[in-house]
Short mmCIF file of C-alpha atoms in Angstrom, two decimals:
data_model
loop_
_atom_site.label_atom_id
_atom_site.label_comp_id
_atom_site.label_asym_id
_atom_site.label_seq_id
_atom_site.Cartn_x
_atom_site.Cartn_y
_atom_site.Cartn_z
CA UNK V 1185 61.53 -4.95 59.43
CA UNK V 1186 63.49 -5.57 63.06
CA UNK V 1187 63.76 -8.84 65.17
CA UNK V 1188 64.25 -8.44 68.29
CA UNK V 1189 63.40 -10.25 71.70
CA UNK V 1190 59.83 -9.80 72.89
CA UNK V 1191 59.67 -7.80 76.09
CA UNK V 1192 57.39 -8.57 79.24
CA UNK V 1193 55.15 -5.06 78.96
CA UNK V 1194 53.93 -6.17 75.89
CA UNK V 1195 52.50 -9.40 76.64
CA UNK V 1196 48.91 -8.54 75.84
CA UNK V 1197 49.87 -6.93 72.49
CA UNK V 1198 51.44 -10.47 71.76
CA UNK V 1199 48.85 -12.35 72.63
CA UNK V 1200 46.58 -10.25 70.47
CA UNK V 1201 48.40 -10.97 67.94
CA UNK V 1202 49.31 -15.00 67.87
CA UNK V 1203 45.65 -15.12 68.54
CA UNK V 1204 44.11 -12.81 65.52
CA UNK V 1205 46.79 -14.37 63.17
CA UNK V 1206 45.31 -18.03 64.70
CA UNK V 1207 41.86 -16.99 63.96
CA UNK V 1208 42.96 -15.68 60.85
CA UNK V 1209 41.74 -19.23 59.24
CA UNK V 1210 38.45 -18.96 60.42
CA UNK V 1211 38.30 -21.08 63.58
CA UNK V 1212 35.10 -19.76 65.88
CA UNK V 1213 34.88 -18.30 69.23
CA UNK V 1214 34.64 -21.31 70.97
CA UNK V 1215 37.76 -22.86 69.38
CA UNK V 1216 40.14 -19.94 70.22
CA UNK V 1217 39.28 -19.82 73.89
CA UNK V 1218 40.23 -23.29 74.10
CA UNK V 1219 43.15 -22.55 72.36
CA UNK V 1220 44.19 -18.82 74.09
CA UNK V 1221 46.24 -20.35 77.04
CA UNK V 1222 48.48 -22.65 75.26
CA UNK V 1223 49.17 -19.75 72.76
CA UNK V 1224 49.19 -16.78 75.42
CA UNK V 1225 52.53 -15.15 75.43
CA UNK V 1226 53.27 -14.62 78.98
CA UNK V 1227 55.94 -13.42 81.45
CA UNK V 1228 56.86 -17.05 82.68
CA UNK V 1229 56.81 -17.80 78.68
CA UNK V 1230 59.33 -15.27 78.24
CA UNK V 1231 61.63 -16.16 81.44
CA UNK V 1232 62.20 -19.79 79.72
CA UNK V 1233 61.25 -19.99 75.70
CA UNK V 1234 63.81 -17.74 73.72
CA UNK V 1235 61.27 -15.34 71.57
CA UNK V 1236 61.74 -12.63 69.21
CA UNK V 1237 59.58 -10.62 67.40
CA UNK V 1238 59.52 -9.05 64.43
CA UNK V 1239 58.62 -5.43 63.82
CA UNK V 1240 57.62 -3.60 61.53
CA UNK V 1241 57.29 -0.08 61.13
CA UNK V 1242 57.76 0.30 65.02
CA UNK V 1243 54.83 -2.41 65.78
CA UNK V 1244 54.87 -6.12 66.26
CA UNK V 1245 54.39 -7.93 62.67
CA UNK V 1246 55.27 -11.45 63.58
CA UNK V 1247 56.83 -13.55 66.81
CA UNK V 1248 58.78 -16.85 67.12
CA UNK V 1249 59.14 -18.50 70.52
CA UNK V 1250 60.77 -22.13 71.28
CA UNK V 1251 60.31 -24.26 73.57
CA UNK V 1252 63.56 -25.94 74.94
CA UNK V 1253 62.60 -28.13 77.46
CA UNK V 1254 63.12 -31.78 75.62
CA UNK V 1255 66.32 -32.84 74.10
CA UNK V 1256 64.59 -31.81 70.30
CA UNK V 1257 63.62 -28.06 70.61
CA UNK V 1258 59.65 -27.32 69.92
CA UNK V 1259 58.40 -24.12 68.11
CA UNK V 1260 56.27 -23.39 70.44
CA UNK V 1261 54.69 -19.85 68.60
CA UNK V 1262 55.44 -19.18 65.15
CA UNK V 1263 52.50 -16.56 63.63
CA UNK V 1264 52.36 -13.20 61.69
CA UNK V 1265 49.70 -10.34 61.83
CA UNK V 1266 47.29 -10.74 58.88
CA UNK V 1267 48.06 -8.03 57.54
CA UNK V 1268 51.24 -9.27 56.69
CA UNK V 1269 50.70 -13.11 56.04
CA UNK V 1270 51.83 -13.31 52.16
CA UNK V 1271 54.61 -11.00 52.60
CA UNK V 1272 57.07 -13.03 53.37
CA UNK V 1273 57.13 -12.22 57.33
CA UNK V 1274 56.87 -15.87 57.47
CA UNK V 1275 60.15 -16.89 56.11
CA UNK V 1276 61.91 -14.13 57.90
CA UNK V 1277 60.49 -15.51 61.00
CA UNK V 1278 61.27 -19.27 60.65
CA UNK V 1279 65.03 -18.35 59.37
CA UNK V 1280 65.89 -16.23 62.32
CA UNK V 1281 64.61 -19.00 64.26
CA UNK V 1282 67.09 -21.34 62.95
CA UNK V 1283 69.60 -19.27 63.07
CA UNK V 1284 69.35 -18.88 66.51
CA UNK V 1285 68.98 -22.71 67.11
CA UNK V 1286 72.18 -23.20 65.23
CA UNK V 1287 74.09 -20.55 67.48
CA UNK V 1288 72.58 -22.59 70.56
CA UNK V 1289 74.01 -25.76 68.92
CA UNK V 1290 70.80 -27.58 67.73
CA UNK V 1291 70.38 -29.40 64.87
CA UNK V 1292 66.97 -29.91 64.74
CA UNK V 1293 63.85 -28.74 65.59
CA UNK V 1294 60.28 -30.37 65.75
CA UNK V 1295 56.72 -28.94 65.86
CA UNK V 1296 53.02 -29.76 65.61
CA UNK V 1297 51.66 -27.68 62.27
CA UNK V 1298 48.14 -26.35 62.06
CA UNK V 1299 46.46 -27.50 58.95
CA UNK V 1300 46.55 -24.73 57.02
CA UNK V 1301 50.51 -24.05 57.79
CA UNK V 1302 51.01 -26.91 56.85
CA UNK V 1303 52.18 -25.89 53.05
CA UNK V 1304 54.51 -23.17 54.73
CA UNK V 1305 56.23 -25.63 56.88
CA UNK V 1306 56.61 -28.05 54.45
CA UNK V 1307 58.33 -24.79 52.07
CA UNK V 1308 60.60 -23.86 54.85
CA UNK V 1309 61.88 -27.45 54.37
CA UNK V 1310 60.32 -29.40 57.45
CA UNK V 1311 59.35 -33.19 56.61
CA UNK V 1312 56.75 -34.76 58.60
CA UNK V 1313 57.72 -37.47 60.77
CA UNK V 1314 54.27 -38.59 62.45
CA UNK V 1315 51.10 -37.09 64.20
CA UNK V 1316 50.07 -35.83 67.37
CA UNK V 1317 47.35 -34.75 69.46
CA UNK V 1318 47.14 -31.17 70.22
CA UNK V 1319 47.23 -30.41 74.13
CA UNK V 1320 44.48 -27.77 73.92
CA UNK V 1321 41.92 -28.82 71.40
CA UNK V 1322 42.56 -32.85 71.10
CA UNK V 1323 42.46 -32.54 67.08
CA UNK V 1324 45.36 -35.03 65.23
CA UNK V 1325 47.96 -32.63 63.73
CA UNK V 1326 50.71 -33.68 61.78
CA UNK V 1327 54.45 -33.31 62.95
CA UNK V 1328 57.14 -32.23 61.63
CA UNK V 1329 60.57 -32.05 61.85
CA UNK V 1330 63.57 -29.31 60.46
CA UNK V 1331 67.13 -29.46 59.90
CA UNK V 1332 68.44 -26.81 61.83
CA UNK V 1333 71.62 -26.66 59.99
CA UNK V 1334 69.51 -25.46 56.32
CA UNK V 1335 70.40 -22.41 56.25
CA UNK V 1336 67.72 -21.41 52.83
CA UNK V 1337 65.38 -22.86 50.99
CA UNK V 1338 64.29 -21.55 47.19
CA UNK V 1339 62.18 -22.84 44.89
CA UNK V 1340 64.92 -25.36 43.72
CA UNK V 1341 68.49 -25.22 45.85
CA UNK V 1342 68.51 -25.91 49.70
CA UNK V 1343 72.08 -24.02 51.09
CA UNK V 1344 73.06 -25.23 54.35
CA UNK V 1345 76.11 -25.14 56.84
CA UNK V 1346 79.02 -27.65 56.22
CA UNK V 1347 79.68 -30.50 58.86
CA UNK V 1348 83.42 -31.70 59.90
CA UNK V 1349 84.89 -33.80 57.13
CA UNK V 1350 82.60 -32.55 54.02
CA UNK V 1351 85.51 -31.28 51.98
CA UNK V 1352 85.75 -34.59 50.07
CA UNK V 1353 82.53 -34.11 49.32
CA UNK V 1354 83.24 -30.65 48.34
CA UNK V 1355 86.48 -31.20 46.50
CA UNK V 1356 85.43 -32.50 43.04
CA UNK V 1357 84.34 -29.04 42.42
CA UNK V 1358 86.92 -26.74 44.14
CA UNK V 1359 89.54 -28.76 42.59
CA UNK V 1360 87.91 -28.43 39.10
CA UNK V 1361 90.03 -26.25 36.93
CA UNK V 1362 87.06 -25.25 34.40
CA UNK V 1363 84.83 -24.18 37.43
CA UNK V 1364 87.71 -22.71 38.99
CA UNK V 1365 89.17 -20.74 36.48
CA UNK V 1366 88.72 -17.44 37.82
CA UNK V 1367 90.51 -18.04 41.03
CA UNK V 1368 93.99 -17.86 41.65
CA UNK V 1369 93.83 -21.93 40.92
CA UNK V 1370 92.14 -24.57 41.98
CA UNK V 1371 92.06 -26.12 45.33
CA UNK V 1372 93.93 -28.87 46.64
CA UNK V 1373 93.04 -30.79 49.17
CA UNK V 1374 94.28 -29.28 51.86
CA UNK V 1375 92.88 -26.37 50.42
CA UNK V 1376 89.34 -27.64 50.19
CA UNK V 1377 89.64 -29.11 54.59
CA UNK V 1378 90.92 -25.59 55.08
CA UNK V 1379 87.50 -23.97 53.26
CA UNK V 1380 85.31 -26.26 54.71
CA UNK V 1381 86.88 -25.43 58.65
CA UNK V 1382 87.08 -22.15 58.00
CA UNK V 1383 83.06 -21.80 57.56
CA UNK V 1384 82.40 -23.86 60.76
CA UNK V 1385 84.41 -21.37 62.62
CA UNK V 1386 82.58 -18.67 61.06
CA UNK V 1387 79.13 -19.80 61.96
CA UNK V 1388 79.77 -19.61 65.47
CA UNK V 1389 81.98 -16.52 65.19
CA UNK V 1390 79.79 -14.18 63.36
CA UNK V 1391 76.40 -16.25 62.70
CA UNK V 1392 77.05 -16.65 58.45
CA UNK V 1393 79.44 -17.91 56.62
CA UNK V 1394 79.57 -19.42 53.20
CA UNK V 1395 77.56 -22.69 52.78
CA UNK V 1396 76.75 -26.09 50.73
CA UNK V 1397 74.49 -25.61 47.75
CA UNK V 1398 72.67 -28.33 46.55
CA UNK V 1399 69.39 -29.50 44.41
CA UNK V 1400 66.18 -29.59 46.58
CA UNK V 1401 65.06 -32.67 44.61
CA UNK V 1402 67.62 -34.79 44.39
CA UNK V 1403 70.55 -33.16 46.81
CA UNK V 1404 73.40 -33.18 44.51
CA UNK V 1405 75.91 -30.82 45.21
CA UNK V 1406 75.71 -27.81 43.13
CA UNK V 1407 78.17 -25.87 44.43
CA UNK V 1408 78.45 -23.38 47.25
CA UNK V 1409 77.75 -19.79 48.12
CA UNK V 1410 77.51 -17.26 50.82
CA UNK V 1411 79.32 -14.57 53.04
CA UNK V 1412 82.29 -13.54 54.02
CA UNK V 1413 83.79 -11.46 56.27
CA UNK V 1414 86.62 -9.87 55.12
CA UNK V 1415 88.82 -6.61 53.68
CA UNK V 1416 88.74 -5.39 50.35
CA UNK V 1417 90.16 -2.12 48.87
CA UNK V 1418 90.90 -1.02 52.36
CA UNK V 1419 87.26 -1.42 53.62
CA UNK V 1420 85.77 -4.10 56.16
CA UNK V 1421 82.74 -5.43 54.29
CA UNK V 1422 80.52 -8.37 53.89
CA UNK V 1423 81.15 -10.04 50.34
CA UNK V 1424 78.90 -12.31 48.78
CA UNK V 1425 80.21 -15.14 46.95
CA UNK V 1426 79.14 -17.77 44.65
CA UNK V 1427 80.56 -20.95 43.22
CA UNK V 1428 78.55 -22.76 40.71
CA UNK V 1429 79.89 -26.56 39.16
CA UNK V 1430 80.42 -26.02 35.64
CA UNK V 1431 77.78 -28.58 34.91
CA UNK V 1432 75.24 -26.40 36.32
CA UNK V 1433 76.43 -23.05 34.25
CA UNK V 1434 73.26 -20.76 32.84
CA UNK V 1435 70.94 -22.13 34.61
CA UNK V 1436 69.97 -19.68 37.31
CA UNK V 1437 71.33 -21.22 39.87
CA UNK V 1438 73.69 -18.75 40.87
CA UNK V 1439 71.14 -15.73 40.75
CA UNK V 1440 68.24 -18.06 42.57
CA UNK V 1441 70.71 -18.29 45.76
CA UNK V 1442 72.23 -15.10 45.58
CA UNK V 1443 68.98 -13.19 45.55
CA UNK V 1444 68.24 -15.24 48.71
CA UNK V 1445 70.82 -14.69 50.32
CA UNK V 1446 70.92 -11.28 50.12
CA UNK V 1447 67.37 -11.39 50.85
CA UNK V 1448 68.48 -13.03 54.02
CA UNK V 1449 71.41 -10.69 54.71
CA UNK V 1450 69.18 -7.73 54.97
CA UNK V 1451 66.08 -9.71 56.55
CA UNK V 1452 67.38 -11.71 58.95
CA UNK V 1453 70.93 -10.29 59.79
CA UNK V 1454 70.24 -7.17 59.69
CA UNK V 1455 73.43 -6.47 57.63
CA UNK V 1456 73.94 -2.69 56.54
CA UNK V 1457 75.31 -3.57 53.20
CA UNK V 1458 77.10 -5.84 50.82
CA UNK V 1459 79.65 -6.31 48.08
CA UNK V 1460 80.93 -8.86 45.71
CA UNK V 1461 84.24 -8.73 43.64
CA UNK V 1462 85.00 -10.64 40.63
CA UNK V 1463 87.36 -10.78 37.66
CA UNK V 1464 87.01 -7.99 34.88
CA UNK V 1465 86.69 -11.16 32.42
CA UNK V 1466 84.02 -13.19 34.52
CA UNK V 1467 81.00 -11.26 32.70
CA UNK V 1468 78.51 -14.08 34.48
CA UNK V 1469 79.54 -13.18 37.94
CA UNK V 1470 78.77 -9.66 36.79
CA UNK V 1471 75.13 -10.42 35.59
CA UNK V 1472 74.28 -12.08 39.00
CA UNK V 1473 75.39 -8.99 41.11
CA UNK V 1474 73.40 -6.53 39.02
CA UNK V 1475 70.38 -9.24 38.75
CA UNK V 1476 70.03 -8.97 42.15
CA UNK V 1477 70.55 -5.59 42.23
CA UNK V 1478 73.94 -4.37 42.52
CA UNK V 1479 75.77 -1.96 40.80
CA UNK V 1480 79.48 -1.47 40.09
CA UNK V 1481 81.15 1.23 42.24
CA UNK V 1482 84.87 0.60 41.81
CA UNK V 1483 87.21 -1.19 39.96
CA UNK V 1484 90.97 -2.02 41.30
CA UNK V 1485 93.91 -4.75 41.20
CA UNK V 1486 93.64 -7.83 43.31
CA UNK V 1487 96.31 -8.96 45.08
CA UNK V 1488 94.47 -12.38 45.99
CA UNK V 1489 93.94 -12.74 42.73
CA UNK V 1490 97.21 -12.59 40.67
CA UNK V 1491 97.03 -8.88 40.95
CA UNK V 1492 94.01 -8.91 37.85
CA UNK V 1493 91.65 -6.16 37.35
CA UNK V 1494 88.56 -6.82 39.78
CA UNK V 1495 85.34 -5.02 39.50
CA UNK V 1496 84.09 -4.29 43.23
CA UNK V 1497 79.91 -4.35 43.03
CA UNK V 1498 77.83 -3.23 46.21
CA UNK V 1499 74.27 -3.03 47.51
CA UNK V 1500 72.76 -1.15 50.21
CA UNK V 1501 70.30 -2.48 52.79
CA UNK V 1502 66.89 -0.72 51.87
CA UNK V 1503 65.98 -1.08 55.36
CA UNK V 1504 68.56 -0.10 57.05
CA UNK V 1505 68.13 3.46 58.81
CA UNK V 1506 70.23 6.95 58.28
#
């Protein structure tokens, strides 16, 4: 699958589609004409709502399009081709979305949710916050609003970005030598600020970065995972990383937010490939990379890392073309 922005010769096509994925739920004839102009994708739509589609197998699959005009950004079109609701178009959709609205600088974003999205919103992490009528067909639909800044949502972690001044948050763990003790040492302080900076640069750099893990239910901080832009044995690659708090060890949370986010590496970002690197010794690191399939391809000394023998694991974006 591709995102990319919706073009203005294909308006029809896209209209076709946000209204067969609409009618998808079994609404009649009457109902979707008075529906078809607030959901018609149109040239003046695309001069002033950012939208992207997604393709898939060189036709459109899925679109996104937002409406900017109030201080809170509105999704104004988020649907999928029924032939692909279920397969997870859905999830690719609303991610790029926010990752867009973070690059822009929002924080949030609002919407009004047909009934039967409703359960999909609610998964992607949106809480409702009141109702409203809708413009076109009067009926009382619950809204909803997103934190822009959650970056993924599984069954039980939310990972999001960090905000200025979250390291002391954050330091309990990175200073903790027993969940530490494959790294060169713990952090100190300084070290943690310096982490914490260094991934808000990176979100607005290059659109990732590593990010705050924590429980869905409860939002304790598990740890913190992600990417990472960066050099190793002479190559430029994309390494995923994971830290898990000791407490949480063997529990699958380090394979439940890896496998997302390499889900969302190839998905979303539309990266080519990625790696991760751990101590020889750290046999758990090494069952996460090949759970989520990985396999070893090298092995060398790390000079980050007290010089130790490092096994270098990589995985190839099955989407990717020649």
């Amino acid at each position: 699958m591709v995102l990319r922005p919706a073009r203005t010769e294909e308006c029809a096509a896209l209209t076709d589609l946000v209204l067969r994925s609409k009618a998808h739920w079994g609404y009649s004839d009457a109902f979707m004409e008075s529906c078809r102009e607030e959901l018609a994708v149109t040239p003046e739509r695309l001069a002033t709502q950012p939208c992207y589609v997604l393709e898939r197998d060189g036709r459109p699959a899925g679109i996104w399009a937002l409406d900017l005009s109030d201080r809170v950004p509105e999704v104004a079109l988020m649907f999928a081709d029924p032939a692909v609701i279920g397969s997870g178009a859905g999830r690719i959709l609303w991610q790029h979305m926010a990752a867009v609205l973070r690059r822009m600088g929002h924080d949030r974003v609002q919407l009004d949710a047909d009934p039967n999205a409703e359960p999909f919103y609610e998964r992607m992490g949106c809480r409702q916050i009141g109702t409203n009528a809708s413009p076109s067909t009067g009926r009382i639909l619950k809204r909803y609003e997103a934190d822009a800044s959650v970056v993924l949502t599984t069954k039980r972690l939310i990972l999001r970005c960090y905000a200025p001044g979250e390291d002391e948050a954050l330091y309990p763990i990175m200073s903790d030598p027993v969940t530490m003790r494959f790294w060169p040492q713990p952090y100190d302080r300084e070290g943690v600020a310096g982490w914490v900076n260094r991934w808000i640069e990176s979100y607005a750099e290059n659109g990732y970065g590593r990010w705050a893990m924590l429980d869905r239910e409860t939002g304790q901080r598990i740890g913190d995972a992600g990417l990472i832009r960066t050099v190793l044995m002479g190559q430029e690659v994309i390494d995923l990383g994971y830290i898990i708090h000791n407490p949480y060890w063997r529990q699958g949370y380090a394979v439940e937010a890896a496998a997302a986010i390499r889900d969302h590496s190839f998905d979303v970002l539309g990266l080519p490939r990625l790696v991760a690197n751990m101590a020889h010794d750290h046999a758990g690191s090494a069952r996460v990379a090949e759970k989520i399939g990985m396999a070893k391809v090298a092995e060398f000394d790390n000079p980050r890392n007290r010089n130790i023998r490092t096994f270098f694991y990589a995985l190839d974006n099955p989407n990717a073309g020649p």
